[in-house]
Amino acid sequence: MAATEDAPPGVDLSQVVKIPTPLPWSDEFKINVYLIEANPLTLIDCGIRGEKPIETIERAFAERGRRIEDIEQIVITHAHFDHYGSGAELVRRSGARVFAHPIERVHMEHFPSGSDGYRDSAEHYFRLWGVDEALIEGFFRREQLMPMLREDMGVDVNVEDGDRVKIEGFNLEAIHVPGHCQGHLCYLNRARGILFSGDHLLPNISPVPLLALGTDPSAEKPKSFIQFLASLEKIERFPARIALP
């Protein structure tokens, strides 16, 4: 569906197509993928891994006379499985170049496991905080579901704060907004005042600053909530007229 129905007066969303992709456990919530119809053809985020999200993207493309194979760039806001889980399949079919923050790249290319120090760090903090052993084990059992929800995918271009993603007539400026996760990026088209906000700004529910445990128990843990508040103040300074989460 075209995103123009959401536009305030004077904001041109004619080249932006919103594609709400499904989650396997919820009929209510969708993960928005955005197609930018410009050169190169660009997709922002990918949805969770699975046949239904891919089919949803295929249908939206077909309605515009396009195919998944036409995608040239995939721009990732952050490396949570519901935002990049289908990315590897889209890249296999299209050969698209992938853009992401280097912190998120690590998680996209190889999901954290015990060998990365991720489990050691998490167990250290959980026990420090007195978390029940059964809850700790349940947390790590949940991690075993990750291969069903996401797939390792390569990143071609590291994107950091202030970098530009070049799109003809629709350049995007990257804004680093840690809090929800450490490498979260929003992307702003200044000329039109369009902000692709990922999970940093959300409608109807509160955006969530998430615990960042890292992979080294001896290192100082990021203060996600403080980061998130600072990122809200930061994003307010940019000339956005509409946020597309």
PDB file of C-alpha atoms in Angstrom:
ATOM      1  CA  MET A   1       0.000   0.000   0.000  1.00  0.00           C
ATOM      2  CA  ALA A   2       1.247   3.486  -0.720  1.00  0.00           C
ATOM      3  CA  ALA A   3       2.182   5.427   2.391  1.00  0.00           C
ATOM      4  CA  THR A   4       0.646   8.632   1.013  1.00  0.00           C
ATOM      5  CA  GLU A   5      -2.537   8.166   3.051  1.00  0.00           C
ATOM      6  CA  ASP A   6      -0.513   8.883   6.200  1.00  0.00           C
ATOM      7  CA  ALA A   7       1.160  12.038   4.906  1.00  0.00           C
ATOM      8  CA  PRO A   8       0.590  15.442   6.513  1.00  0.00           C
ATOM      9  CA  PRO A   9      -0.067  18.287   4.073  1.00  0.00           C
ATOM     10  CA  GLY A  10       2.940  19.116   1.951  1.00  0.00           C
ATOM     11  CA  VAL A  11       4.857  15.873   2.590  1.00  0.00           C
ATOM     12  CA  ASP A  12       5.442  13.878  -0.584  1.00  0.00           C
ATOM     13  CA  LEU A  13       5.306  10.134   0.065  1.00  0.00           C
ATOM     14  CA  SER A  14       4.495   9.208  -3.522  1.00  0.00           C
ATOM     15  CA  GLN A  15       7.698   7.175  -3.878  1.00  0.00           C
ATOM     16  CA  VAL A  16       7.299   5.366  -0.562  1.00  0.00           C
ATOM     17  CA  VAL A  17       5.368   2.100  -0.365  1.00  0.00           C
ATOM     18  CA  LYS A  18       4.520   0.745   3.087  1.00  0.00           C
ATOM     19  CA  ILE A  19       4.438  -3.060   3.248  1.00  0.00           C
ATOM     20  CA  PRO A  20       3.097  -4.365   6.604  1.00  0.00           C
ATOM     21  CA  THR A  21       4.550  -7.871   7.023  1.00  0.00           C
ATOM     22  CA  PRO A  22       3.065 -10.492   9.373  1.00  0.00           C
ATOM     23  CA  LEU A  23       4.383 -11.982  12.591  1.00  0.00           C
ATOM     24  CA  PRO A  24       3.756 -15.713  13.168  1.00  0.00           C
ATOM     25  CA  TRP A  25       2.360 -15.184  16.683  1.00  0.00           C
ATOM     26  CA  SER A  26       0.187 -12.093  16.173  1.00  0.00           C
ATOM     27  CA  ASP A  27      -2.543 -11.018  13.782  1.00  0.00           C
ATOM     28  CA  GLU A  28      -2.629  -7.568  15.364  1.00  0.00           C
ATOM     29  CA  PHE A  29       0.956  -6.395  15.027  1.00  0.00           C
ATOM     30  CA  LYS A  30       2.820  -6.027  11.740  1.00  0.00           C
ATOM     31  CA  ILE A  31       6.402  -5.127  10.922  1.00  0.00           C
ATOM     32  CA  ASN A  32       6.560  -2.393   8.321  1.00  0.00           C
ATOM     33  CA  VAL A  33       8.906  -2.759   5.386  1.00  0.00           C
ATOM     34  CA  TYR A  34       9.290   0.287   3.121  1.00  0.00           C
ATOM     35  CA  LEU A  35       9.990   0.266  -0.593  1.00  0.00           C
ATOM     36  CA  ILE A  36      11.505   3.450  -2.000  1.00  0.00           C
ATOM     37  CA  GLU A  37      10.675   3.618  -5.693  1.00  0.00           C
ATOM     38  CA  ALA A  38      13.763   5.418  -6.909  1.00  0.00           C
ATOM     39  CA  ASN A  39      17.117   4.533  -8.414  1.00  0.00           C
ATOM     40  CA  PRO A  40      18.527   2.297  -7.002  1.00  0.00           C
ATOM     41  CA  LEU A  41      15.372   0.482  -5.873  1.00  0.00           C
ATOM     42  CA  THR A  42      15.683   0.365  -2.094  1.00  0.00           C
ATOM     43  CA  LEU A  43      14.013  -1.621   0.680  1.00  0.00           C
ATOM     44  CA  ILE A  44      14.130  -0.475   4.298  1.00  0.00           C
ATOM     45  CA  ASP A  45      14.050  -3.490   6.644  1.00  0.00           C
ATOM     46  CA  CYS A  46      12.863  -6.970   5.653  1.00  0.00           C
ATOM     47  CA  GLY A  47      10.471  -8.454   8.204  1.00  0.00           C
ATOM     48  CA  ILE A  48      10.843 -11.724  10.063  1.00  0.00           C
ATOM     49  CA  ARG A  49      12.060 -14.915   8.396  1.00  0.00           C
ATOM     50  CA  GLY A  50       9.324 -17.018   6.818  1.00  0.00           C
ATOM     51  CA  GLU A  51       7.192 -17.712   3.774  1.00  0.00           C
ATOM     52  CA  LYS A  52       4.382 -15.310   4.698  1.00  0.00           C
ATOM     53  CA  PRO A  53       6.554 -12.190   4.997  1.00  0.00           C
ATOM     54  CA  ILE A  54       8.231 -13.019   1.677  1.00  0.00           C
ATOM     55  CA  GLU A  55       4.858 -13.624   0.021  1.00  0.00           C
ATOM     56  CA  THR A  56       3.561 -10.327   1.421  1.00  0.00           C
ATOM     57  CA  ILE A  57       6.522  -8.457  -0.050  1.00  0.00           C
ATOM     58  CA  GLU A  58       6.091 -10.288  -3.367  1.00  0.00           C
ATOM     59  CA  ARG A  59       2.428  -9.270  -3.609  1.00  0.00           C
ATOM     60  CA  ALA A  60       3.198  -5.641  -2.821  1.00  0.00           C
ATOM     61  CA  PHE A  61       5.907  -5.602  -5.473  1.00  0.00           C
ATOM     62  CA  ALA A  62       3.642  -7.266  -8.044  1.00  0.00           C
ATOM     63  CA  GLU A  63       1.001  -4.583  -7.459  1.00  0.00           C
ATOM     64  CA  ARG A  64       3.649  -2.042  -8.478  1.00  0.00           C
ATOM     65  CA  GLY A  65       4.797  -4.048 -11.494  1.00  0.00           C
ATOM     66  CA  ARG A  66       7.990  -5.100  -9.749  1.00  0.00           C
ATOM     67  CA  ARG A  67       9.688  -8.272  -8.516  1.00  0.00           C
ATOM     68  CA  ILE A  68      11.863  -9.060  -5.524  1.00  0.00           C
ATOM     69  CA  GLU A  69      14.665  -9.625  -8.010  1.00  0.00           C
ATOM     70  CA  ASP A  70      14.537  -5.877  -8.769  1.00  0.00           C
ATOM     71  CA  ILE A  71      15.751  -4.843  -5.288  1.00  0.00           C
ATOM     72  CA  GLU A  72      19.157  -3.165  -5.475  1.00  0.00           C
ATOM     73  CA  GLN A  73      19.666  -1.960  -1.899  1.00  0.00           C
ATOM     74  CA  ILE A  74      18.467  -3.191   1.497  1.00  0.00           C
ATOM     75  CA  VAL A  75      18.855  -0.704   4.340  1.00  0.00           C
ATOM     76  CA  ILE A  76      18.531  -2.110   7.871  1.00  0.00           C
ATOM     77  CA  THR A  77      17.483   0.020  10.846  1.00  0.00           C
ATOM     78  CA  HIS A  78      18.617  -2.538  13.443  1.00  0.00           C
ATOM     79  CA  ALA A  79      19.469  -6.198  13.874  1.00  0.00           C
ATOM     80  CA  HIS A  80      16.389  -7.562  15.597  1.00  0.00           C
ATOM     81  CA  PHE A  81      15.047 -10.640  13.857  1.00  0.00           C
ATOM     82  CA  ASP A  82      11.701  -9.060  12.982  1.00  0.00           C
ATOM     83  CA  HIS A  83      13.505  -6.360  10.993  1.00  0.00           C
ATOM     84  CA  TYR A  84      16.075  -8.400   9.072  1.00  0.00           C
ATOM     85  CA  GLY A  85      15.013 -12.058   9.380  1.00  0.00           C
ATOM     86  CA  SER A  86      13.989 -12.419   5.709  1.00  0.00           C
ATOM     87  CA  GLY A  87      16.947 -10.434   4.427  1.00  0.00           C
ATOM     88  CA  ALA A  88      19.165 -13.360   3.438  1.00  0.00           C
ATOM     89  CA  GLU A  89      16.438 -14.796   1.198  1.00  0.00           C
ATOM     90  CA  LEU A  90      15.823 -11.413  -0.425  1.00  0.00           C
ATOM     91  CA  VAL A  91      19.553 -11.028  -1.093  1.00  0.00           C
ATOM     92  CA  ARG A  92      19.774 -14.516  -2.612  1.00  0.00           C
ATOM     93  CA  ARG A  93      17.013 -13.612  -5.030  1.00  0.00           C
ATOM     94  CA  SER A  94      18.043 -10.063  -5.845  1.00  0.00           C
ATOM     95  CA  GLY A  95      21.766  -9.703  -5.227  1.00  0.00           C
ATOM     96  CA  ALA A  96      21.003  -6.474  -3.350  1.00  0.00           C
ATOM     97  CA  ARG A  97      23.694  -4.661  -1.382  1.00  0.00           C
ATOM     98  CA  VAL A  98      23.008  -4.480   2.357  1.00  0.00           C
ATOM     99  CA  PHE A  99      23.574  -1.406   4.551  1.00  0.00           C
ATOM    100  CA  ALA A 100      23.710  -1.505   8.380  1.00  0.00           C
ATOM    101  CA  HIS A 101      25.499  -0.089  11.400  1.00  0.00           C
ATOM    102  CA  PRO A 102      28.716  -2.014  12.211  1.00  0.00           C
ATOM    103  CA  ILE A 103      27.449  -2.931  15.693  1.00  0.00           C
ATOM    104  CA  GLU A 104      24.361  -4.516  14.133  1.00  0.00           C
ATOM    105  CA  ARG A 105      26.443  -6.126  11.398  1.00  0.00           C
ATOM    106  CA  VAL A 106      28.029  -8.430  13.971  1.00  0.00           C
ATOM    107  CA  HIS A 107      24.610  -9.789  14.979  1.00  0.00           C
ATOM    108  CA  MET A 108      23.355 -10.040  11.409  1.00  0.00           C
ATOM    109  CA  GLU A 109      26.326 -11.985  10.125  1.00  0.00           C
ATOM    110  CA  HIS A 110      26.582 -14.303  13.109  1.00  0.00           C
ATOM    111  CA  PHE A 111      23.947 -14.426  15.838  1.00  0.00           C
ATOM    112  CA  PRO A 112      25.554 -14.354  19.309  1.00  0.00           C
ATOM    113  CA  SER A 113      26.179 -17.764  20.840  1.00  0.00           C
ATOM    114  CA  GLY A 114      28.085 -19.235  23.755  1.00  0.00           C
ATOM    115  CA  SER A 115      31.309 -19.113  21.771  1.00  0.00           C
ATOM    116  CA  ASP A 116      30.999 -15.315  21.450  1.00  0.00           C
ATOM    117  CA  GLY A 117      30.930 -14.773  25.205  1.00  0.00           C
ATOM    118  CA  TYR A 118      27.267 -13.752  24.941  1.00  0.00           C
ATOM    119  CA  ARG A 119      26.011 -16.508  27.246  1.00  0.00           C
ATOM    120  CA  ASP A 120      28.795 -15.936  29.783  1.00  0.00           C
ATOM    121  CA  SER A 121      27.970 -12.245  29.938  1.00  0.00           C
ATOM    122  CA  ALA A 122      24.220 -12.829  30.229  1.00  0.00           C
ATOM    123  CA  GLU A 123      24.625 -15.475  32.940  1.00  0.00           C
ATOM    124  CA  HIS A 124      26.958 -13.184  34.868  1.00  0.00           C
ATOM    125  CA  TYR A 125      24.421 -10.367  35.000  1.00  0.00           C
ATOM    126  CA  PHE A 126      21.389 -12.598  35.581  1.00  0.00           C
ATOM    127  CA  ARG A 127      23.049 -14.208  38.613  1.00  0.00           C
ATOM    128  CA  LEU A 128      24.322 -10.851  39.849  1.00  0.00           C
ATOM    129  CA  TRP A 129      20.718  -9.626  39.810  1.00  0.00           C
ATOM    130  CA  GLY A 130      19.384 -12.764  41.515  1.00  0.00           C
ATOM    131  CA  VAL A 131      17.370 -14.097  38.577  1.00  0.00           C
ATOM    132  CA  ASP A 132      15.910 -17.558  39.249  1.00  0.00           C
ATOM    133  CA  GLU A 133      17.824 -20.414  37.581  1.00  0.00           C
ATOM    134  CA  ALA A 134      14.689 -21.689  35.837  1.00  0.00           C
ATOM    135  CA  LEU A 135      14.156 -18.277  34.255  1.00  0.00           C
ATOM    136  CA  ILE A 136      17.774 -18.167  33.124  1.00  0.00           C
ATOM    137  CA  GLU A 137      17.469 -21.560  31.438  1.00  0.00           C
ATOM    138  CA  GLY A 138      14.172 -20.507  29.872  1.00  0.00           C
ATOM    139  CA  PHE A 139      15.839 -17.432  28.431  1.00  0.00           C
ATOM    140  CA  PHE A 140      18.503 -19.506  26.701  1.00  0.00           C
ATOM    141  CA  ARG A 141      15.983 -22.081  25.463  1.00  0.00           C
ATOM    142  CA  ARG A 142      14.247 -19.199  23.712  1.00  0.00           C
ATOM    143  CA  GLU A 143      17.485 -18.464  21.869  1.00  0.00           C
ATOM    144  CA  GLN A 144      17.201 -21.880  20.214  1.00  0.00           C
ATOM    145  CA  LEU A 145      14.229 -20.538  18.229  1.00  0.00           C
ATOM    146  CA  MET A 146      16.354 -17.923  16.481  1.00  0.00           C
ATOM    147  CA  PRO A 147      17.178 -20.016  13.370  1.00  0.00           C
ATOM    148  CA  MET A 148      13.425 -20.157  12.683  1.00  0.00           C
ATOM    149  CA  LEU A 149      13.074 -16.382  12.940  1.00  0.00           C
ATOM    150  CA  ARG A 150      16.236 -15.069  11.284  1.00  0.00           C
ATOM    151  CA  GLU A 151      19.093 -16.161   9.075  1.00  0.00           C
ATOM    152  CA  ASP A 152      22.696 -14.999   8.939  1.00  0.00           C
ATOM    153  CA  MET A 153      23.134 -12.363   6.255  1.00  0.00           C
ATOM    154  CA  GLY A 154      26.133 -10.384   5.100  1.00  0.00           C
ATOM    155  CA  VAL A 155      26.457  -6.615   5.223  1.00  0.00           C
ATOM    156  CA  ASP A 156      28.158  -4.848   2.322  1.00  0.00           C
ATOM    157  CA  VAL A 157      28.267  -1.277   3.606  1.00  0.00           C
ATOM    158  CA  ASN A 158      28.839  -0.069   7.171  1.00  0.00           C
ATOM    159  CA  VAL A 159      26.654   2.937   7.970  1.00  0.00           C
ATOM    160  CA  GLU A 160      27.419   5.242  10.883  1.00  0.00           C
ATOM    161  CA  ASP A 161      26.000   8.465  12.256  1.00  0.00           C
ATOM    162  CA  GLY A 162      25.842  11.148   9.564  1.00  0.00           C
ATOM    163  CA  ASP A 163      26.564   8.826   6.638  1.00  0.00           C
ATOM    164  CA  ARG A 164      24.468   9.101   3.465  1.00  0.00           C
ATOM    165  CA  VAL A 165      22.732   6.306   1.595  1.00  0.00           C
ATOM    166  CA  LYS A 166      22.607   7.508  -1.995  1.00  0.00           C
ATOM    167  CA  ILE A 167      19.256   7.225  -3.766  1.00  0.00           C
ATOM    168  CA  GLU A 168      18.497   9.390  -6.792  1.00  0.00           C
ATOM    169  CA  GLY A 169      16.219  12.191  -5.617  1.00  0.00           C
ATOM    170  CA  PHE A 170      15.745  10.490  -2.244  1.00  0.00           C
ATOM    171  CA  ASN A 171      19.045  10.451  -0.333  1.00  0.00           C
ATOM    172  CA  LEU A 172      18.920   9.160   3.230  1.00  0.00           C
ATOM    173  CA  GLU A 173      20.935  10.476   6.170  1.00  0.00           C
ATOM    174  CA  ALA A 174      21.749   7.969   8.917  1.00  0.00           C
ATOM    175  CA  ILE A 175      21.105   9.019  12.518  1.00  0.00           C
ATOM    176  CA  HIS A 176      22.544   6.801  15.247  1.00  0.00           C
ATOM    177  CA  VAL A 177      19.995   6.422  18.058  1.00  0.00           C
ATOM    178  CA  PRO A 178      21.183   3.808  20.592  1.00  0.00           C
ATOM    179  CA  GLY A 179      18.717   2.677  23.232  1.00  0.00           C
ATOM    180  CA  HIS A 180      16.392   0.135  21.670  1.00  0.00           C
ATOM    181  CA  CYS A 181      19.639  -1.524  20.623  1.00  0.00           C
ATOM    182  CA  GLN A 182      23.206  -0.302  20.416  1.00  0.00           C
ATOM    183  CA  GLY A 183      23.470   0.133  16.652  1.00  0.00           C
ATOM    184  CA  HIS A 184      19.971   1.384  15.856  1.00  0.00           C
ATOM    185  CA  LEU A 185      19.783   3.836  12.961  1.00  0.00           C
ATOM    186  CA  CYS A 186      16.978   6.095  11.788  1.00  0.00           C
ATOM    187  CA  TYR A 187      17.139   7.315   8.191  1.00  0.00           C
ATOM    188  CA  LEU A 188      16.065  10.834   7.248  1.00  0.00           C
ATOM    189  CA  ASN A 189      15.252  12.286   3.857  1.00  0.00           C
ATOM    190  CA  ARG A 190      15.792  15.954   4.681  1.00  0.00           C
ATOM    191  CA  ALA A 191      14.299  17.347   1.484  1.00  0.00           C
ATOM    192  CA  ARG A 192      10.883  15.843   2.230  1.00  0.00           C
ATOM    193  CA  GLY A 193      11.066  15.620   6.020  1.00  0.00           C
ATOM    194  CA  ILE A 194      10.564  11.847   6.000  1.00  0.00           C
ATOM    195  CA  LEU A 195      12.079   9.848   8.867  1.00  0.00           C
ATOM    196  CA  PHE A 196      12.248   6.048   8.749  1.00  0.00           C
ATOM    197  CA  SER A 197      12.332   5.432  12.486  1.00  0.00           C
ATOM    198  CA  GLY A 198      12.575   1.649  12.887  1.00  0.00           C
ATOM    199  CA  ASP A 199      11.711   0.832  16.507  1.00  0.00           C
ATOM    200  CA  HIS A 200      13.059   4.098  17.913  1.00  0.00           C
ATOM    201  CA  LEU A 201       9.688   5.842  17.481  1.00  0.00           C
ATOM    202  CA  LEU A 202       6.507   3.759  17.449  1.00  0.00           C
ATOM    203  CA  PRO A 203       2.764   4.502  17.273  1.00  0.00           C
ATOM    204  CA  ASN A 204       0.263   3.233  19.841  1.00  0.00           C
ATOM    205  CA  ILE A 205       2.848   1.452  22.012  1.00  0.00           C
ATOM    206  CA  SER A 206       5.856   2.721  23.946  1.00  0.00           C
ATOM    207  CA  PRO A 207       9.227   2.271  22.237  1.00  0.00           C
ATOM    208  CA  VAL A 208      11.405  -0.045  24.285  1.00  0.00           C
ATOM    209  CA  PRO A 209      14.978   0.588  25.436  1.00  0.00           C
ATOM    210  CA  LEU A 210      16.385  -2.935  25.750  1.00  0.00           C
ATOM    211  CA  LEU A 211      19.016  -4.408  28.015  1.00  0.00           C
ATOM    212  CA  ALA A 212      22.436  -4.593  26.340  1.00  0.00           C
ATOM    213  CA  LEU A 213      24.536  -7.307  27.978  1.00  0.00           C
ATOM    214  CA  GLY A 214      27.451  -7.426  25.550  1.00  0.00           C
ATOM    215  CA  THR A 215      29.903 -10.312  25.346  1.00  0.00           C
ATOM    216  CA  ASP A 216      32.398  -9.341  28.060  1.00  0.00           C
ATOM    217  CA  PRO A 217      31.201  -9.560  31.692  1.00  0.00           C
ATOM    218  CA  SER A 218      34.140  -7.424  32.825  1.00  0.00           C
ATOM    219  CA  ALA A 219      33.246  -4.523  30.523  1.00  0.00           C
ATOM    220  CA  GLU A 220      30.917  -1.731  31.580  1.00  0.00           C
ATOM    221  CA  LYS A 221      27.363  -2.472  30.495  1.00  0.00           C
ATOM    222  CA  PRO A 222      25.700   0.157  28.267  1.00  0.00           C
ATOM    223  CA  LYS A 223      23.022   2.180  30.062  1.00  0.00           C
ATOM    224  CA  SER A 224      20.275   1.617  27.506  1.00  0.00           C
ATOM    225  CA  PHE A 225      17.547   3.710  29.114  1.00  0.00           C
ATOM    226  CA  ILE A 226      19.803   6.752  29.492  1.00  0.00           C
ATOM    227  CA  GLN A 227      20.964   6.261  25.895  1.00  0.00           C
ATOM    228  CA  PHE A 228      17.367   6.040  24.714  1.00  0.00           C
ATOM    229  CA  LEU A 229      16.365   9.311  26.373  1.00  0.00           C
ATOM    230  CA  ALA A 230      19.399  11.034  24.854  1.00  0.00           C
ATOM    231  CA  SER A 231      18.484   9.607  21.448  1.00  0.00           C
ATOM    232  CA  LEU A 232      14.952  11.005  21.755  1.00  0.00           C
ATOM    233  CA  GLU A 233      16.407  14.461  22.410  1.00  0.00           C
ATOM    234  CA  LYS A 234      18.804  14.014  19.501  1.00  0.00           C
ATOM    235  CA  ILE A 235      16.158  13.008  16.960  1.00  0.00           C
ATOM    236  CA  GLU A 236      13.988  15.979  17.967  1.00  0.00           C
ATOM    237  CA  ARG A 237      16.602  18.331  16.512  1.00  0.00           C
ATOM    238  CA  PHE A 238      16.203  16.963  12.982  1.00  0.00           C
ATOM    239  CA  PRO A 239      13.727  18.456  10.457  1.00  0.00           C
ATOM    240  CA  ALA A 240      11.378  15.477  10.221  1.00  0.00           C
ATOM    241  CA  ARG A 241       7.705  16.084   9.452  1.00  0.00           C
ATOM    242  CA  ILE A 242       6.605  12.454   9.511  1.00  0.00           C
ATOM    243  CA  ALA A 243       8.026   9.322  11.136  1.00  0.00           C
ATOM    244  CA  LEU A 244       7.523   5.971   9.423  1.00  0.00           C
ATOM    245  CA  PRO A 245       8.184   3.161  11.945  1.00  0.00           C
TER     246      PRO A 245
END
